[in-house]
Amino acid sequence: MRLTWPMTRRRFLFTTGTGAVVAGVLGFLGATVRYLFPNVLYEPASRFPAGHPGDFPAGEPSFLPDRRLFVFNSSAGFYAISSVCTHLGCNVRFVAGEGFACPCHGSRFDLNGQVVSGPAPRPLAWFGLSLSPRGELVVDERRTVDPDYRFKV
Amino acid sequence: MPDAARLRLWLRSVGRSVFRVGWPRTDKDRAAAMISSFFLHIHSAKVQPHSLRPSYTLGLGLLSFYLFGVLIITGIALMLYYIPTPLAAYRSMKDLQFVVTFGMVLRNMHRWAAHVMVIAVFLHMCRVFFTGAYKIPRQFNWVVGVGLFLLTLFLSFTGYLLPWDQLSLWAITVGTNMASYAPWLGDYLKYLLLGGNVIGPATLLRFYVLHCVILPAIAVGLVGVHFFRVRKDGLSAPARPEPAPVEEERSGRFPASTRSYGLMALTDRPALPVEETDPEAEDEVMAWPHLLYRELIVLLALLVVLHVVSLLFDAPLEELADPTRTPNPAKAPWYFLGLQELVHYSAFIGGVLVPTIVVLLLLLTPYLDSAPRGVGVWFAPERRWANWIFGVLASVAILLTLIGTYFRGTNWAWVWPWTG
Ligand code: HEM
Ligand code: FES
């Protein structure tokens, strides 16, 4: 007597075979996509010494071009604001007494990096500071902080 | 037999092994030459006079194809000097400009041909729309065409970074940041494109491989499909009275409306002359010389113009890329300046929403506007609405691009071009 399965043997083999091929192809595609995301980046470190506190003149911003960063030495303490415009990544310029202006699409930010006008969707990033054992000011770009942040040395 | 005659015979047999037909002197030979040549048989042996009229196609598809060819040849030549790492890339550009004999001309040709190709492909798309040529049975070839249009833009865009000067660095900064506004995927997309978080050596290498290998390979494949379909469907033409279906069509032995049934019928029923199986064949003319010579003239004209332009005008090269100093204004490549103009109001609208809607609309065009009316003539009155909508949208796109290119200055503020 013939067993009546939900499907014939031929159909069963065809289905599992097709399924295996599809799974294989999907796995291969997934692996390829994953491969395209690098694990190690040879980019500048996101935590780096910016210099000795004494190097930063009080009252005016120091621009670190390689780091695209402004470091401020205020009476209340140090703080660091990114110069990367949150719109499309151009470098903002510091305008004394006003804040920051972006050359690309005209976004403007106040002295705290908050958006005043223009297409920028977010305020400029503020980064956390610390002191290295050698007494250097260290910027950590992975640690963003609020605009009331001041770092006392 | 004298030796000279034998030699001639031998040479002739060698020649015939390459060119089966030899230089054709009769229509029959010309047809045979067209059919037996790998390169020529992309054409049918006979064509409708309608498809030869320059005023119908404006030769724009052909021009796009030639420009693509020029870009491949000049591009390969440039690759021999180009080194895809940041400082060396810029140095290769300087070398091409000042050290390599004719390097500058090659670079100019590559650059200008790329710009013109973007324009030619866009105008070709407009031509196809305004003549209703995307309608049945050519819907999918329009979709393939949209793919080619996007590839053309992306090819230009990836090439833009390669000189590694200020112009390229900041255009690509703005361009890739636009991608990061895509919902959910945006940041991954940008990371993928850059091969990291900032534009650097990894980015340059990725753009290089995309520009020189991946995208051209896809484009060559799609152009192949595009041409195959144009050949099979024939060029769009005004409706004619339906020919009575031949016996094989009625009995379903082979499908209606493929250009090949005439030939199949020939082998199937050798007693019937071509004219009786294909009533259109009567007024058709030989592709050699009528089509072939026209194509050659267009090619010749293009090459002359491109050479003159490349000898007279140099492709721009600014200072070495400097991630710390943004030029003011920083502009994307010109064909994205319409988008950048929108991006200046809202990055999401200009960078994501509008492009997505435009691409979707383009892809769906033949399926949304599917009534088979008004095909084969420019601005058919039956298609007034479709043409108006497309015309207005295309004009807005052109207008925004012009504004972004000529009317935007420092801080993206409005300027009049003549106050420069
Ligand atoms: C690399 C880009 C492209 C190349 C090289 C190319 C080439 C061609 C050529 C040589 C023809 C023959 C007729 C003519 O010369 O006008 C043609 C026809 C056609 N193309 Fe393209 N094309 C490209 C892009 C596009 C685009 C962007 C579209 C539309 C979105 C498109 C849609 C069509 C259609 C529907 C036809 C058939 C037209 C008819 O039968 O009248 N193509 N193409
Ligand atoms: S990048 Fe700053 S306003 Fe667009």
PDB file of C-alpha atoms in Angstrom, chain A residues 9-122:
ATOM      1  CA  ARG A   9       8.332  12.230  -2.768  1.00  0.00           C
ATOM      2  CA  ARG A  10       9.275  14.168  -5.875  1.00  0.00           C
ATOM      3  CA  ARG A  11       7.572  17.257  -4.626  1.00  0.00           C
ATOM      4  CA  PHE A  12       9.177  16.903  -1.196  1.00  0.00           C
ATOM      5  CA  LEU A  13      12.663  16.610  -2.684  1.00  0.00           C
ATOM      6  CA  PHE A  14      12.009  19.518  -5.025  1.00  0.00           C
ATOM      7  CA  THR A  15      10.809  21.718  -2.187  1.00  0.00           C
ATOM      8  CA  THR A  16      13.686  20.933   0.182  1.00  0.00           C
ATOM      9  CA  GLY A  17      16.158  21.288  -2.684  1.00  0.00           C
ATOM     10  CA  THR A  18      14.793  24.664  -3.712  1.00  0.00           C
ATOM     11  CA  GLY A  19      14.672  25.758  -0.097  1.00  0.00           C
ATOM     12  CA  ALA A  20      18.308  24.787   0.389  1.00  0.00           C
ATOM     13  CA  VAL A  21      19.384  26.714  -2.697  1.00  0.00           C
ATOM     14  CA  VAL A  22      17.410  29.805  -1.667  1.00  0.00           C
ATOM     15  CA  ALA A  23      18.816  29.632   1.866  1.00  0.00           C
ATOM     16  CA  GLY A  24      22.306  29.257   0.454  1.00  0.00           C
ATOM     17  CA  VAL A  25      21.930  32.236  -1.854  1.00  0.00           C
ATOM     18  CA  LEU A  26      20.441  34.403   0.898  1.00  0.00           C
ATOM     19  CA  GLY A  27      23.224  33.398   3.275  1.00  0.00           C
ATOM     20  CA  PHE A  28      25.796  34.234   0.638  1.00  0.00           C
ATOM     21  CA  LEU A  29      24.191  37.617  -0.045  1.00  0.00           C
ATOM     22  CA  GLY A  30      23.998  38.356   3.663  1.00  0.00           C
ATOM     23  CA  ALA A  31      27.653  37.482   4.106  1.00  0.00           C
ATOM     24  CA  THR A  32      28.591  39.690   1.154  1.00  0.00           C
ATOM     25  CA  VAL A  33      26.684  42.651   2.543  1.00  0.00           C
ATOM     26  CA  ARG A  34      28.291  42.138   5.943  1.00  0.00           C
ATOM     27  CA  TYR A  35      31.703  41.951   4.283  1.00  0.00           C
ATOM     28  CA  LEU A  36      31.176  45.452   2.926  1.00  0.00           C
ATOM     29  CA  PHE A  37      31.063  46.934   6.428  1.00  0.00           C
ATOM     30  CA  PRO A  38      34.675  47.264   7.631  1.00  0.00           C
ATOM     31  CA  ASN A  39      35.418  46.248  11.229  1.00  0.00           C
ATOM     32  CA  VAL A  40      38.638  48.162  11.669  1.00  0.00           C
ATOM     33  CA  LEU A  41      38.910  51.750  10.533  1.00  0.00           C
ATOM     34  CA  TYR A  42      42.221  53.441   9.921  1.00  0.00           C
ATOM     35  CA  GLU A  43      40.736  56.770  10.809  1.00  0.00           C
ATOM     36  CA  PRO A  44      41.929  59.306  13.370  1.00  0.00           C
ATOM     37  CA  ALA A  45      41.076  58.060  16.864  1.00  0.00           C
ATOM     38  CA  SER A  46      37.879  59.510  18.294  1.00  0.00           C
ATOM     39  CA  ARG A  47      39.606  60.062  21.686  1.00  0.00           C
ATOM     40  CA  PHE A  48      42.677  62.188  21.398  1.00  0.00           C
ATOM     41  CA  PRO A  49      44.813  64.724  23.280  1.00  0.00           C
ATOM     42  CA  ALA A  50      44.139  68.253  22.035  1.00  0.00           C
ATOM     43  CA  GLY A  51      47.007  69.982  23.842  1.00  0.00           C
ATOM     44  CA  HIS A  52      47.908  71.428  27.219  1.00  0.00           C
ATOM     45  CA  PRO A  53      45.238  73.601  28.869  1.00  0.00           C
ATOM     46  CA  GLY A  54      47.671  76.472  28.833  1.00  0.00           C
ATOM     47  CA  ASP A  55      47.858  76.306  25.001  1.00  0.00           C
ATOM     48  CA  PHE A  56      44.329  77.603  24.648  1.00  0.00           C
ATOM     49  CA  PRO A  57      44.046  81.360  24.972  1.00  0.00           C
ATOM     50  CA  ALA A  58      41.279  82.395  27.328  1.00  0.00           C
ATOM     51  CA  GLY A  59      38.160  83.987  25.953  1.00  0.00           C
ATOM     52  CA  GLU A  60      38.541  83.039  22.273  1.00  0.00           C
ATOM     53  CA  PRO A  61      37.984  79.770  20.429  1.00  0.00           C
ATOM     54  CA  SER A  62      40.916  77.722  19.173  1.00  0.00           C
ATOM     55  CA  PHE A  63      40.165  75.904  15.922  1.00  0.00           C
ATOM     56  CA  LEU A  64      41.822  72.490  15.486  1.00  0.00           C
ATOM     57  CA  PRO A  65      41.487  72.021  11.718  1.00  0.00           C
ATOM     58  CA  ASP A  66      42.640  68.394  11.619  1.00  0.00           C
ATOM     59  CA  ARG A  67      40.009  67.526  14.175  1.00  0.00           C
ATOM     60  CA  ARG A  68      37.316  69.852  12.867  1.00  0.00           C
ATOM     61  CA  LEU A  69      36.829  71.119  16.388  1.00  0.00           C
ATOM     62  CA  PHE A  70      36.615  74.379  18.342  1.00  0.00           C
ATOM     63  CA  VAL A  71      38.038  74.378  21.877  1.00  0.00           C
ATOM     64  CA  PHE A  72      36.877  77.209  24.139  1.00  0.00           C
ATOM     65  CA  ASN A  73      38.678  78.351  27.288  1.00  0.00           C
ATOM     66  CA  SER A  74      36.024  80.238  29.236  1.00  0.00           C
ATOM     67  CA  SER A  75      36.190  81.531  32.774  1.00  0.00           C
ATOM     68  CA  ALA A  76      33.822  78.732  33.849  1.00  0.00           C
ATOM     69  CA  GLY A  77      35.962  76.039  32.231  1.00  0.00           C
ATOM     70  CA  PHE A  78      36.832  74.334  28.957  1.00  0.00           C
ATOM     71  CA  TYR A  79      34.376  73.070  26.353  1.00  0.00           C
ATOM     72  CA  ALA A  80      34.686  71.685  22.832  1.00  0.00           C
ATOM     73  CA  ILE A  81      32.247  72.167  19.945  1.00  0.00           C
ATOM     74  CA  SER A  82      32.446  70.294  16.651  1.00  0.00           C
ATOM     75  CA  SER A  83      32.820  72.395  13.500  1.00  0.00           C
ATOM     76  CA  VAL A  84      30.983  69.775  11.410  1.00  0.00           C
ATOM     77  CA  CYS A  85      27.690  71.250  10.278  1.00  0.00           C
ATOM     78  CA  THR A  86      24.837  68.911  11.180  1.00  0.00           C
ATOM     79  CA  HIS A  87      23.189  69.602   7.854  1.00  0.00           C
ATOM     80  CA  LEU A  88      25.553  68.081   5.313  1.00  0.00           C
ATOM     81  CA  GLY A  89      28.928  68.108   6.951  1.00  0.00           C
ATOM     82  CA  CYS A  90      30.665  71.301   5.839  1.00  0.00           C
ATOM     83  CA  ASN A  91      32.939  73.163   8.263  1.00  0.00           C
ATOM     84  CA  VAL A  92      31.226  76.015  10.085  1.00  0.00           C
ATOM     85  CA  ARG A  93      33.117  79.280  10.689  1.00  0.00           C
ATOM     86  CA  PHE A  94      33.206  81.079  14.014  1.00  0.00           C
ATOM     87  CA  VAL A  95      31.689  84.544  13.959  1.00  0.00           C
ATOM     88  CA  ALA A  96      32.740  86.501  17.032  1.00  0.00           C
ATOM     89  CA  GLY A  97      29.825  87.603  19.166  1.00  0.00           C
ATOM     90  CA  GLU A  98      27.281  85.748  17.031  1.00  0.00           C
ATOM     91  CA  GLY A  99      28.110  82.079  16.882  1.00  0.00           C
ATOM     92  CA  PHE A 100      28.799  79.891  13.875  1.00  0.00           C
ATOM     93  CA  ALA A 101      27.907  80.158  10.188  1.00  0.00           C
ATOM     94  CA  CYS A 102      27.981  77.370   7.614  1.00  0.00           C
ATOM     95  CA  PRO A 103      29.211  78.275   4.126  1.00  0.00           C
ATOM     96  CA  CYS A 104      27.325  75.536   2.325  1.00  0.00           C
ATOM     97  CA  HIS A 105      23.624  76.230   2.791  1.00  0.00           C
ATOM     98  CA  GLY A 106      23.702  79.129   5.160  1.00  0.00           C
ATOM     99  CA  SER A 107      22.858  77.470   8.481  1.00  0.00           C
ATOM    100  CA  ARG A 108      23.557  79.687  11.493  1.00  0.00           C
ATOM    101  CA  PHE A 109      24.203  78.638  15.074  1.00  0.00           C
ATOM    102  CA  ASP A 110      24.448  80.688  18.258  1.00  0.00           C
ATOM    103  CA  LEU A 111      27.474  80.746  20.555  1.00  0.00           C
ATOM    104  CA  ASN A 112      26.286  77.476  22.122  1.00  0.00           C
ATOM    105  CA  GLY A 113      25.970  75.780  18.744  1.00  0.00           C
ATOM    106  CA  GLN A 114      22.162  75.845  18.822  1.00  0.00           C
ATOM    107  CA  VAL A 115      20.478  76.285  15.442  1.00  0.00           C
ATOM    108  CA  VAL A 116      19.357  79.847  14.805  1.00  0.00           C
ATOM    109  CA  SER A 117      18.359  79.565  11.164  1.00  0.00           C
ATOM    110  CA  GLY A 118      18.924  77.508   8.053  1.00  0.00           C
ATOM    111  CA  PRO A 119      18.465  73.858   7.191  1.00  0.00           C
ATOM    112  CA  ALA A 120      20.642  72.290   9.912  1.00  0.00           C
ATOM    113  CA  PRO A 121      18.391  69.867  11.826  1.00  0.00           C
ATOM    114  CA  ARG A 122      20.441  69.565  15.032  1.00  0.00           C
TER     115      ARG A 122
END
